[in-house]
Structure formats: structure tokens, C-alpha cells
Amino acid sequence: MKKEFAVIGLGRFGGSICRALSEEGLEVMAIDMDEDKVNEFANVASHAVVGDTTDETVLKSLGIRNFDHVIVAIGDNIQASILTTLILKELGVKDITVKATNDYHEKVLSKIGADRIVHPERDMGKRIAHKIISNNVLDYLELSDEHSIVEIVANERLHGNSIIDLDIRAKYGINIVAMKRNKDIIVSPQANEIIKKNDILIVIGADTDINRFEKRLLGD
């Protein structure tokens, strides 16, 4: 079963997360009070609806508690962001990521139980979406529109294989530029380097190739 996401607030930040999740082929409901913004995402998200998420009855009617992950990306209205988060917690939403606009906002969100708090000034929407999707990805740095550096945790499927055994460069067009093992960092690892479970692989390549690698070798 694919995870289902809801994005509340379709400004630049929320919009970028909505697009990134949708591009991964995931089910996304886009929600905003502005009908023009909702119309803009009608062909991007699986569902796009106009709604006031500070109204508990609206969230209940959307079946919000059934979503695996809700991202609250409401813009400058801190009160609406806090109230929406509070209602989501009370309704039992499993995983809530909230955009904070300042340190005070972050403190309040932390106290009311937001699972993740992000500052869009520091984190790109695409990067955060990637971390939300994958349990194996620790960090994600966008080099360009199409290329990235990603930190991936090696799982059982990779354990005991050498880099040459996996033939990653030939099969996926990506390169392992370094490995972290406990406190040690192996830069430009040799082809015969054996990968162990929980090693952190620092991989560079095209986003499409990195995604193929994740899905084929790291998929659940």
C-alpha cells in the first residue's frame, strides 16, 4: 500500500512539497483556503480541495485521520498553523510535519506535539519531501534540478556485498563517493570495499537514477 499524504497550505513551500510527492507517484491531497491555489494544483495532486483547516468538522469531513502523513505548510498565519496542528493531533493523525516561521512558532509547535518542524529558509521542499518518503535517506542535497548528493543507510540487502558486486555505476549510473562507518569516513572507497549494514553511503547522481537505486535495492 502506498502512503497517503495531505499538504495543507499551497504557497511556495507547500506547493513544492506537493509537486515533489506527486512526482514520486504518491497519493497527495492538496488543501488551501484560496480557490485559485487549489485550482492550480488540481492536475498535480491526486485531490485538491478548498477548506479551512482550523475547523475540525472540515478536517473530519476530509477523512484527515486516515492519511499517513500530513504536512502543514500554512504561510504567515501562525495562529491557523498552530490550531490546525492541534486539531490534527487531537484527531490522531500519525505523522505531522509543520512549517515554522520563527523560533517562537517552533517552540509552540514542539509543545503541542508536531512530529517534525521545518524551516523552509533552511530546507528545500524537495529535500524534505525526499526525506519524508524514504526511511533509508538521511540527507539530501540538491545540486541542480536533476542531480543530487544523497546519504543512504545500507540495509540487509546491501550487507556483505562489495561495491563491484553491486555494479552500481554500470546498473544505475550513480557513484558512491564516500562511506561512513561509525566514526570513520572512507573517501572514494575501493571497488572491493565490503558494505556492512548501517554503513552510510554518500551517493551522487541524477535524481532518476538515485530513485531507481533506492527502489530496487532499498525498497521494503
Coordinates of N, CA and C in Angstrom, one line a residue:
M1 N 0.8 -1.2 0.0 CA 0.0 0.0 0.0 C 0.9 1.2 0.0
K2 N 0.6 2.1 -0.9 CA 1.3 3.4 -1.0 C 0.9 4.3 0.2
K3 N 1.8 5.0 0.7 CA 1.4 6.0 1.8 C 0.6 7.1 1.2
E4 N -0.3 7.7 2.0 CA -1.1 8.8 1.5 C -0.7 10.0 2.3
F5 N -0.6 11.1 1.6 CA -0.2 12.4 2.2 C -1.2 13.5 2.0
A6 N -1.2 14.4 2.9 CA -2.1 15.6 2.8 C -1.1 16.8 3.0
V7 N -1.2 17.8 2.1 CA -0.5 19.0 2.2 C -1.4 20.2 2.4
I8 N -1.3 20.9 3.6 CA -2.2 22.0 3.9 C -1.4 23.3 3.8
G9 N -1.9 24.1 2.8 CA -1.2 25.3 2.5 C -0.4 25.2 1.2
L10 N -0.8 25.9 0.2 CA -0.2 25.7 -1.1 C 0.6 26.9 -1.6
G11 N 1.3 27.5 -0.7 CA 2.3 28.6 -1.0 C 3.5 27.9 -1.7
R12 N 4.5 28.7 -1.8 CA 5.7 28.2 -2.5 C 6.3 27.0 -1.8
F13 N 6.4 27.0 -0.5 CA 6.9 25.8 0.2 C 6.0 24.6 0.1
G14 N 4.7 24.8 0.5 CA 3.8 23.7 0.4 C 3.6 23.1 -1.0
G15 N 3.6 24.1 -1.9 CA 3.4 23.7 -3.3 C 4.6 22.8 -3.8
S16 N 5.8 23.2 -3.4 CA 7.0 22.4 -3.8 C 7.0 21.0 -3.2
I17 N 6.5 20.9 -2.0 CA 6.4 19.5 -1.4 C 5.3 18.7 -2.1
C18 N 4.2 19.4 -2.4 CA 3.1 18.7 -3.1 C 3.5 18.2 -4.5
R19 N 4.3 19.0 -5.2 CA 4.8 18.6 -6.5 C 5.8 17.4 -6.4
A20 N 6.7 17.5 -5.4 CA 7.7 16.5 -5.3 C 7.1 15.2 -4.9
L21 N 6.1 15.2 -4.0 CA 5.5 13.9 -3.6 C 4.7 13.3 -4.8
S22 N 4.0 14.2 -5.5 CA 3.2 13.8 -6.7 C 4.1 13.2 -7.7
E23 N 5.3 13.8 -8.0 CA 6.2 13.3 -9.0 C 6.7 11.9 -8.6
E24 N 6.7 11.5 -7.3 CA 7.1 10.2 -6.9 C 5.9 9.2 -7.1
G25 N 4.8 9.7 -7.6 CA 3.7 8.8 -7.8 C 2.8 8.5 -6.6
L26 N 3.0 9.3 -5.6 CA 2.2 9.1 -4.3 C 0.9 9.8 -4.3
E27 N 0.0 9.3 -3.5 CA -1.3 9.9 -3.3 C -1.2 11.1 -2.4
V28 N -1.6 12.3 -3.0 CA -1.5 13.5 -2.3 C -2.8 14.3 -2.3
M29 N -3.3 14.7 -1.2 CA -4.4 15.6 -1.1 C -3.9 17.0 -0.8
A30 N -4.2 18.0 -1.7 CA -3.7 19.4 -1.5 C -4.9 20.2 -1.0
I31 N -4.6 20.9 0.1 CA -5.7 21.7 0.8 C -5.3 23.2 1.0
D32 N -6.2 24.1 0.6 CA -5.9 25.5 0.9 C -7.2 26.3 0.9
M33 N -7.2 27.4 1.6 CA -8.4 28.2 1.6 C -8.6 29.0 0.3
D34 N -7.5 29.2 -0.4 CA -7.5 30.0 -1.6 C -7.9 29.1 -2.8
E35 N -9.1 29.4 -3.4 CA -9.6 28.6 -4.5 C -8.6 28.6 -5.7
D36 N -8.0 29.8 -6.0 CA -7.1 29.9 -7.1 C -5.9 28.9 -7.0
K37 N -5.4 28.9 -5.7 CA -4.2 28.0 -5.5 C -4.7 26.5 -5.6
V38 N -5.8 26.2 -5.1 CA -6.4 24.8 -5.2 C -6.5 24.4 -6.7
N39 N -7.1 25.4 -7.5 CA -7.2 25.1 -8.9 C -5.9 24.8 -9.6
E40 N -4.9 25.6 -9.1 CA -3.5 25.4 -9.7 C -3.0 24.0 -9.5
F41 N -3.4 23.4 -8.4 CA -2.8 22.0 -8.1 C -3.8 20.9 -8.4
A42 N -4.9 21.3 -9.1 CA -5.9 20.3 -9.4 C -5.4 19.1 -10.3
N43 N -4.4 19.5 -11.2 CA -3.9 18.5 -12.1 C -2.5 18.0 -11.6
V44 N -2.1 18.4 -10.4 CA -0.8 18.0 -9.8 C -1.1 16.9 -8.7
A45 N -1.9 17.3 -7.8 CA -2.2 16.4 -6.7 C -3.3 15.4 -7.1
S46 N -3.4 14.3 -6.3 CA -4.5 13.3 -6.5 C -5.9 13.9 -6.3
H47 N -5.9 14.8 -5.2 CA -7.2 15.5 -4.9 C -6.7 16.9 -4.5
A48 N -7.5 17.9 -4.9 CA -7.2 19.3 -4.4 C -8.5 19.9 -3.9
V49 N -8.6 20.4 -2.7 CA -9.8 20.8 -2.1 C -9.6 22.2 -1.4
V50 N -10.7 23.0 -1.5 CA -10.7 24.3 -0.7 C -11.3 23.9 0.7
G51 N -10.6 24.4 1.7 CA -11.0 24.1 3.1 C -10.3 24.9 4.1
D52 N -11.0 25.2 5.2 CA -10.5 25.9 6.3 C -10.1 24.9 7.4
T53 N -8.8 24.6 7.5 CA -8.3 23.5 8.3 C -8.3 23.9 9.8
T54 N -8.7 25.1 10.2 CA -8.9 25.4 11.6 C -10.3 25.0 12.1
D55 N -11.0 24.5 11.2 CA -12.4 24.0 11.5 C -12.3 22.4 11.6
E56 N -12.5 21.9 12.8 CA -12.4 20.5 13.0 C -13.4 19.7 12.1
T57 N -14.6 20.2 11.9 CA -15.5 19.5 11.1 C -15.1 19.3 9.6
V58 N -14.3 20.3 9.1 CA -13.8 20.3 7.8 C -12.8 19.2 7.7
L59 N -11.8 19.1 8.6 CA -10.8 18.1 8.6 C -11.4 16.7 8.8
K60 N -12.4 16.6 9.6 CA -13.1 15.3 9.7 C -13.8 14.9 8.4
S61 N -14.4 15.8 7.8 CA -15.1 15.5 6.5 C -14.1 15.1 5.4
L62 N -12.9 15.5 5.5 CA -11.9 15.1 4.5 C -11.2 13.8 4.9
G63 N -11.6 13.2 6.0 CA -11.0 12.0 6.4 C -9.6 12.1 6.7
I64 N -9.2 13.2 7.3 CA -7.7 13.5 7.5 C -7.0 12.5 8.4
R65 N -7.7 11.9 9.3 CA -7.1 10.9 10.2 C -6.6 9.7 9.5
N66 N -7.1 9.5 8.3 CA -6.8 8.3 7.5 C -5.5 8.4 6.8
F67 N -4.9 9.7 6.7 CA -3.7 9.9 6.0 C -2.5 9.5 6.8
D68 N -1.5 9.0 6.1 CA -0.3 8.5 6.8 C 0.6 9.7 7.3
H69 N 0.5 10.8 6.6 CA 1.4 11.9 6.9 C 0.7 13.2 6.4
V70 N 0.7 14.2 7.3 CA 0.1 15.5 7.0 C 1.2 16.5 7.1
I71 N 1.3 17.3 6.1 CA 2.3 18.4 6.1 C 1.5 19.7 6.2
V72 N 1.8 20.5 7.3 CA 1.1 21.8 7.5 C 2.1 22.9 7.0
A73 N 1.8 23.5 5.9 CA 2.7 24.4 5.3 C 2.0 25.8 5.2
I74 N 1.1 26.1 6.2 CA 0.4 27.4 6.2 C 1.4 28.5 6.3
G75 N 1.2 29.6 5.5 CA 2.2 30.7 5.4 C 2.4 31.5 6.6
D76 N 1.9 32.8 6.6 CA 2.2 33.7 7.7 C 1.2 33.7 8.8
N77 N 0.2 32.9 8.7 CA -0.9 32.9 9.7 C -0.5 31.9 10.8
I78 N 0.3 32.3 11.8 CA 0.8 31.4 12.8 C -0.3 30.8 13.6
Q79 N -1.3 31.6 13.9 CA -2.5 31.1 14.7 C -3.2 29.9 13.9
A80 N -3.4 30.1 12.6 CA -4.0 29.0 11.8 C -3.1 27.7 11.8
S81 N -1.8 27.9 11.7 CA -0.9 26.8 11.7 C -0.9 26.0 13.0
I82 N -0.9 26.8 14.1 CA -0.9 26.1 15.4 C -2.3 25.4 15.7
L83 N -3.4 26.1 15.3 CA -4.7 25.5 15.6 C -4.9 24.2 14.7
T84 N -4.5 24.3 13.4 CA -4.6 23.2 12.5 C -3.8 22.0 13.1
T85 N -2.5 22.3 13.5 CA -1.7 21.2 14.1 C -2.3 20.6 15.3
L86 N -2.9 21.4 16.2 CA -3.5 20.9 17.4 C -4.7 20.0 17.1
I87 N -5.5 20.4 16.1 CA -6.7 19.6 15.7 C -6.2 18.3 15.1
L88 N -5.2 18.3 14.3 CA -4.6 17.1 13.7 C -4.2 16.1 14.8
K89 N -3.5 16.6 15.8 CA -3.0 15.8 16.9 C -4.3 15.2 17.6
E90 N -5.3 16.0 17.9 CA -6.4 15.5 18.6 C -7.2 14.5 17.8
L91 N -7.1 14.6 16.5 CA -7.8 13.6 15.6 C -7.0 12.3 15.4
G92 N -5.8 12.3 15.9 CA -5.0 11.1 15.9 C -4.2 10.9 14.6
V93 N -3.8 12.0 13.9 CA -3.0 11.8 12.7 C -1.6 11.3 13.1
K94 N -1.2 10.3 12.4 CA 0.0 9.5 12.8 C 1.3 10.3 12.7
D95 N 1.5 11.1 11.7 CA 2.7 11.8 11.4 C 2.4 13.2 10.9
I96 N 3.0 14.2 11.6 CA 2.7 15.6 11.2 C 4.0 16.4 11.1
T97 N 4.2 16.9 9.9 CA 5.3 17.8 9.7 C 4.7 19.3 9.5
V98 N 5.4 20.2 10.2 CA 4.8 21.6 10.2 C 5.9 22.6 9.9
K99 N 5.6 23.5 9.0 CA 6.5 24.6 8.7 C 6.4 25.7 9.8
A100 N 7.6 26.0 10.3 CA 7.7 27.1 11.3 C 8.2 28.4 10.7
T101 N 7.6 29.5 11.1 CA 8.1 30.8 10.5 C 9.1 31.5 11.4
N102 N 9.1 31.1 12.7 CA 10.2 31.7 13.5 C 10.4 30.8 14.8
D103 N 11.3 31.2 15.6 CA 11.6 30.4 16.8 C 10.5 30.2 17.8
Y104 N 9.7 31.3 18.0 CA 8.5 31.2 18.9 C 7.5 30.2 18.3
H105 N 7.2 30.3 17.0 CA 6.3 29.4 16.4 C 6.8 27.9 16.6
E106 N 8.1 27.7 16.4 CA 8.7 26.4 16.6 C 8.5 25.8 18.0
K107 N 8.7 26.7 19.0 CA 8.5 26.3 20.4 C 7.1 25.8 20.7
V108 N 6.1 26.6 20.2 CA 4.7 26.2 20.4 C 4.4 24.9 19.7
L109 N 4.8 24.8 18.5 CA 4.6 23.5 17.7 C 5.2 22.3 18.4
S110 N 6.4 22.5 19.0 CA 7.0 21.4 19.7 C 6.2 21.0 20.9
K111 N 5.7 22.0 21.6 CA 4.9 21.8 22.8 C 3.6 21.0 22.5
I112 N 3.0 21.3 21.4 CA 1.7 20.7 21.1 C 1.9 19.4 20.3
G113 N 3.1 19.0 20.1 CA 3.3 17.6 19.6 C 3.6 17.4 18.1
A114 N 4.0 18.4 17.4 CA 4.3 18.2 16.0 C 5.5 17.3 15.9
D115 N 5.4 16.3 15.0 CA 6.4 15.2 14.8 C 7.7 15.8 14.2
R116 N 7.5 16.6 13.2 CA 8.7 17.3 12.6 C 8.4 18.7 12.4
I117 N 9.4 19.6 12.7 CA 9.2 21.0 12.5 C 10.3 21.5 11.5
V118 N 10.0 22.1 10.4 CA 11.0 22.5 9.4 C 10.9 24.0 9.2
H119 N 12.0 24.6 8.8 CA 12.1 26.0 8.4 C 12.5 26.0 6.9
P120 N 11.5 26.5 6.1 CA 11.8 26.5 4.7 C 13.0 27.3 4.3
E121 N 13.3 28.3 5.1 CA 14.5 29.1 4.8 C 15.8 28.2 4.8
R122 N 15.7 27.2 5.6 CA 16.9 26.3 5.7 C 16.7 25.0 4.9
D123 N 15.5 24.6 4.6 CA 15.3 23.3 4.0 C 14.4 23.5 2.7
M124 N 14.9 22.9 1.6 CA 14.1 23.0 0.4 C 13.0 22.0 0.5
G125 N 11.8 22.4 -0.1 CA 10.7 21.5 -0.1 C 11.0 20.1 -0.7
K126 N 11.8 20.1 -1.8 CA 12.1 18.9 -2.4 C 12.9 18.0 -1.5
R127 N 13.8 18.6 -0.8 CA 14.7 17.8 0.1 C 13.9 17.2 1.2
I128 N 13.0 18.0 1.8 CA 12.2 17.5 2.9 C 11.3 16.3 2.4
A129 N 10.7 16.5 1.2 CA 9.8 15.5 0.7 C 10.5 14.2 0.5
H130 N 11.8 14.3 0.0 CA 12.5 13.1 -0.2 C 12.8 12.4 1.1
K131 N 13.1 13.1 2.2 CA 13.3 12.5 3.5 C 12.1 11.9 4.1
I132 N 10.9 12.5 3.8 CA 9.6 12.0 4.3 C 9.3 10.6 3.6
I133 N 9.6 10.5 2.3 CA 9.3 9.3 1.6 C 10.1 8.1 2.0
S134 N 11.4 8.3 2.1 CA 12.3 7.2 2.3 C 12.8 7.0 3.7
N135 N 12.7 5.8 4.2 CA 13.3 5.5 5.5 C 14.8 5.4 5.5
N136 N 15.3 5.2 4.3 CA 16.8 5.0 4.2 C 17.6 6.2 4.0
V137 N 16.9 7.3 3.5 CA 17.6 8.5 3.2 C 17.8 9.4 4.4
L138 N 19.1 9.7 4.8 CA 19.4 10.5 5.9 C 19.4 12.0 5.5
D139 N 20.0 12.3 4.4 CA 20.1 13.7 4.0 C 20.1 13.7 2.5
Y140 N 19.8 14.9 2.0 CA 19.6 15.1 0.5 C 20.0 16.5 0.1
L141 N 20.9 16.6 -0.8 CA 21.4 17.9 -1.2 C 21.2 18.1 -2.7
E142 N 20.4 19.0 -3.1 CA 20.1 19.2 -4.5 C 21.2 20.0 -5.1
L143 N 21.9 19.4 -6.1 CA 23.0 20.0 -6.8 C 22.5 20.9 -8.0
S144 N 21.4 20.4 -8.6 CA 20.8 21.1 -9.7 C 19.3 20.6 -9.8
D145 N 18.6 20.9 -10.8 CA 17.2 20.5 -11.0 C 17.2 18.9 -11.1
E146 N 18.3 18.3 -11.6 CA 18.2 16.9 -11.9 C 19.3 16.1 -11.2
H147 N 20.2 16.7 -10.5 CA 21.3 15.9 -9.8 C 21.3 16.2 -8.3
S148 N 21.7 15.2 -7.5 CA 21.7 15.4 -6.1 C 22.8 14.5 -5.5
I149 N 23.2 14.9 -4.2 CA 24.0 14.0 -3.4 C 23.1 13.6 -2.2
V150 N 23.1 12.2 -2.0 CA 22.2 11.7 -1.0 C 23.0 10.8 -0.1
E151 N 22.6 10.8 1.2 CA 23.2 9.9 2.2 C 22.1 8.8 2.4
I152 N 22.6 7.6 2.1 CA 21.7 6.4 2.2 C 22.2 5.4 3.2
V153 N 21.3 4.9 4.1 CA 21.7 3.9 5.1 C 21.7 2.5 4.4
A154 N 22.8 1.8 4.5 CA 22.8 0.4 3.9 C 21.9 -0.5 4.8
N155 N 21.1 -1.3 4.1 CA 20.3 -2.3 4.8 C 20.8 -3.7 4.6
E156 N 20.0 -4.7 5.1 CA 20.4 -6.1 4.9 C 20.6 -6.5 3.5
R157 N 19.9 -5.9 2.6 CA 20.0 -6.3 1.2 C 21.4 -5.9 0.6
L158 N 22.0 -4.9 1.2 CA 23.3 -4.4 0.7 C 24.5 -5.1 1.5
H159 N 24.1 -5.6 2.7 CA 25.1 -6.1 3.7 C 25.9 -7.3 3.0
G160 N 27.2 -7.2 3.2 CA 28.1 -8.3 2.7 C 28.5 -8.2 1.2
N161 N 27.9 -7.2 0.5 CA 28.3 -7.1 -0.9 C 29.4 -6.0 -1.1
S162 N 30.3 -6.3 -2.0 CA 31.3 -5.2 -2.3 C 30.6 -4.3 -3.3
I163 N 31.3 -3.2 -3.5 CA 30.8 -2.2 -4.5 C 30.8 -2.7 -5.9
I164 N 31.8 -3.5 -6.2 CA 31.9 -4.1 -7.5 C 30.8 -5.2 -7.7
D165 N 30.5 -5.9 -6.6 CA 29.4 -6.9 -6.7 C 28.1 -6.3 -7.1
L166 N 27.8 -5.1 -6.5 CA 26.6 -4.4 -6.8 C 26.5 -3.8 -8.2
D167 N 27.7 -3.5 -8.7 CA 27.9 -2.9 -10.0 C 27.0 -1.6 -10.1
I168 N 27.0 -0.8 -9.1 CA 26.1 0.3 -9.0 C 26.3 1.3 -10.2
R169 N 27.6 1.6 -10.5 CA 27.8 2.6 -11.5 C 27.2 2.2 -12.9
A170 N 27.5 0.9 -13.2 CA 27.0 0.4 -14.5 C 25.5 0.3 -14.6
K171 N 24.9 -0.3 -13.5 CA 23.5 -0.5 -13.5 C 22.6 0.7 -13.3
Y172 N 23.1 1.6 -12.5 CA 22.3 2.8 -12.1 C 22.9 4.1 -12.5
G173 N 24.1 4.2 -12.9 CA 24.7 5.4 -13.4 C 25.0 6.4 -12.2
I174 N 25.2 5.8 -11.0 CA 25.5 6.7 -9.8 C 26.8 6.2 -9.2
N175 N 27.4 7.1 -8.4 CA 28.7 6.8 -7.8 C 28.6 6.9 -6.3
I176 N 29.3 6.0 -5.6 CA 29.5 6.1 -4.2 C 30.8 6.9 -4.0
V177 N 30.6 8.1 -3.5 CA 31.8 9.0 -3.4 C 32.5 8.8 -2.0
A178 N 31.7 8.4 -1.0 CA 32.3 8.2 0.3 C 31.4 7.2 1.1
M179 N 31.9 6.7 2.2 CA 31.2 5.8 3.1 C 31.5 6.2 4.5
K180 N 30.5 6.3 5.4 CA 30.7 6.5 6.8 C 30.4 5.2 7.5
R181 N 31.3 4.8 8.4 CA 31.2 3.6 9.2 C 31.5 3.9 10.6
N182 N 30.5 4.0 11.5 CA 30.7 4.5 12.8 C 31.4 5.9 12.8
K183 N 32.6 6.1 13.3 CA 33.2 7.4 13.2 C 34.2 7.6 12.1
D184 N 34.4 6.5 11.3 CA 35.3 6.5 10.2 C 34.6 7.0 8.9
I185 N 35.3 7.7 8.1 CA 34.9 8.1 6.8 C 35.8 7.6 5.7
I186 N 35.3 6.8 4.8 CA 36.1 6.2 3.7 C 35.8 7.1 2.4
V187 N 36.8 7.9 2.0 CA 36.6 8.7 0.8 C 37.0 7.9 -0.4
S188 N 36.2 8.0 -1.5 CA 36.5 7.3 -2.7 C 36.8 5.8 -2.4
P189 N 35.8 5.1 -1.9 CA 36.0 3.7 -1.5 C 36.4 2.8 -2.7
Q190 N 37.3 1.8 -2.4 CA 37.7 0.9 -3.5 C 36.6 0.0 -3.9
A191 N 36.7 -0.5 -5.2 CA 35.6 -1.4 -5.7 C 35.4 -2.6 -4.9
N192 N 36.5 -3.1 -4.2 CA 36.3 -4.3 -3.4 C 35.9 -4.0 -2.0
E193 N 35.6 -2.8 -1.6 CA 35.1 -2.4 -0.3 C 33.8 -3.1 0.0
I194 N 33.8 -3.9 1.1 CA 32.5 -4.6 1.5 C 31.6 -3.6 2.3
I195 N 30.4 -3.6 1.9 CA 29.4 -2.8 2.6 C 28.8 -3.5 3.7
K196 N 28.6 -2.9 4.8 CA 28.0 -3.5 6.0 C 26.7 -2.8 6.4
K197 N 25.8 -3.6 7.0 CA 24.5 -3.0 7.4 C 24.8 -1.7 8.3
N198 N 24.0 -0.7 8.0 CA 24.1 0.6 8.7 C 25.3 1.5 8.3
D199 N 26.1 1.0 7.3 CA 27.0 2.0 6.7 C 26.2 3.1 6.1
I200 N 26.8 4.3 6.0 CA 26.1 5.4 5.4 C 26.8 5.6 4.0
L201 N 26.1 5.4 2.9 CA 26.7 5.6 1.6 C 26.4 7.0 1.1
I202 N 27.4 7.7 0.7 CA 27.2 9.1 0.2 C 27.3 8.9 -1.4
V203 N 26.1 9.1 -2.0 CA 25.9 8.8 -3.4 C 25.6 10.1 -4.2
I204 N 26.2 10.1 -5.4 CA 26.0 11.3 -6.2 C 25.5 10.8 -7.6
G205 N 24.5 11.5 -8.2 CA 24.0 11.1 -9.5 C 22.7 11.8 -9.8
A206 N 22.1 11.4 -11.0 CA 20.9 12.0 -11.4 C 19.8 11.5 -10.5
D207 N 18.8 12.4 -10.2 CA 17.7 12.1 -9.3 C 17.0 10.8 -9.8
T208 N 16.8 10.6 -11.1 CA 16.0 9.5 -11.6 C 16.8 8.2 -11.3
D209 N 18.1 8.3 -11.4 CA 19.0 7.1 -11.2 C 19.1 6.7 -9.7
I210 N 19.2 7.8 -8.9 CA 19.2 7.5 -7.4 C 17.9 6.9 -7.0
N211 N 16.8 7.4 -7.5 CA 15.4 6.8 -7.2 C 15.3 5.4 -7.6
R212 N 15.9 5.0 -8.8 CA 15.9 3.6 -9.2 C 16.7 2.8 -8.2
F213 N 17.8 3.3 -7.8 CA 18.7 2.5 -6.9 C 17.9 2.3 -5.6
E214 N 17.3 3.3 -5.0 CA 16.5 3.2 -3.8 C 15.4 2.2 -3.9
K215 N 14.7 2.2 -5.0 CA 13.5 1.4 -5.1 C 13.9 -0.1 -5.3
R216 N 15.0 -0.3 -6.1 CA 15.3 -1.7 -6.4 C 16.1 -2.4 -5.2
L217 N 17.0 -1.6 -4.6 CA 17.9 -2.2 -3.6 C 17.4 -1.9 -2.2
L218 N 16.7 -0.8 -2.0 CA 16.3 -0.4 -0.6 C 14.8 -0.5 -0.4
G219 N 14.1 -0.9 -1.4 CA 12.6 -1.0 -1.2 C 12.2 -2.0 -0.1
D220 N 11.1 -1.7 0.6 CA 10.6 -2.6 1.6 C 10.1 -3.9 1.0

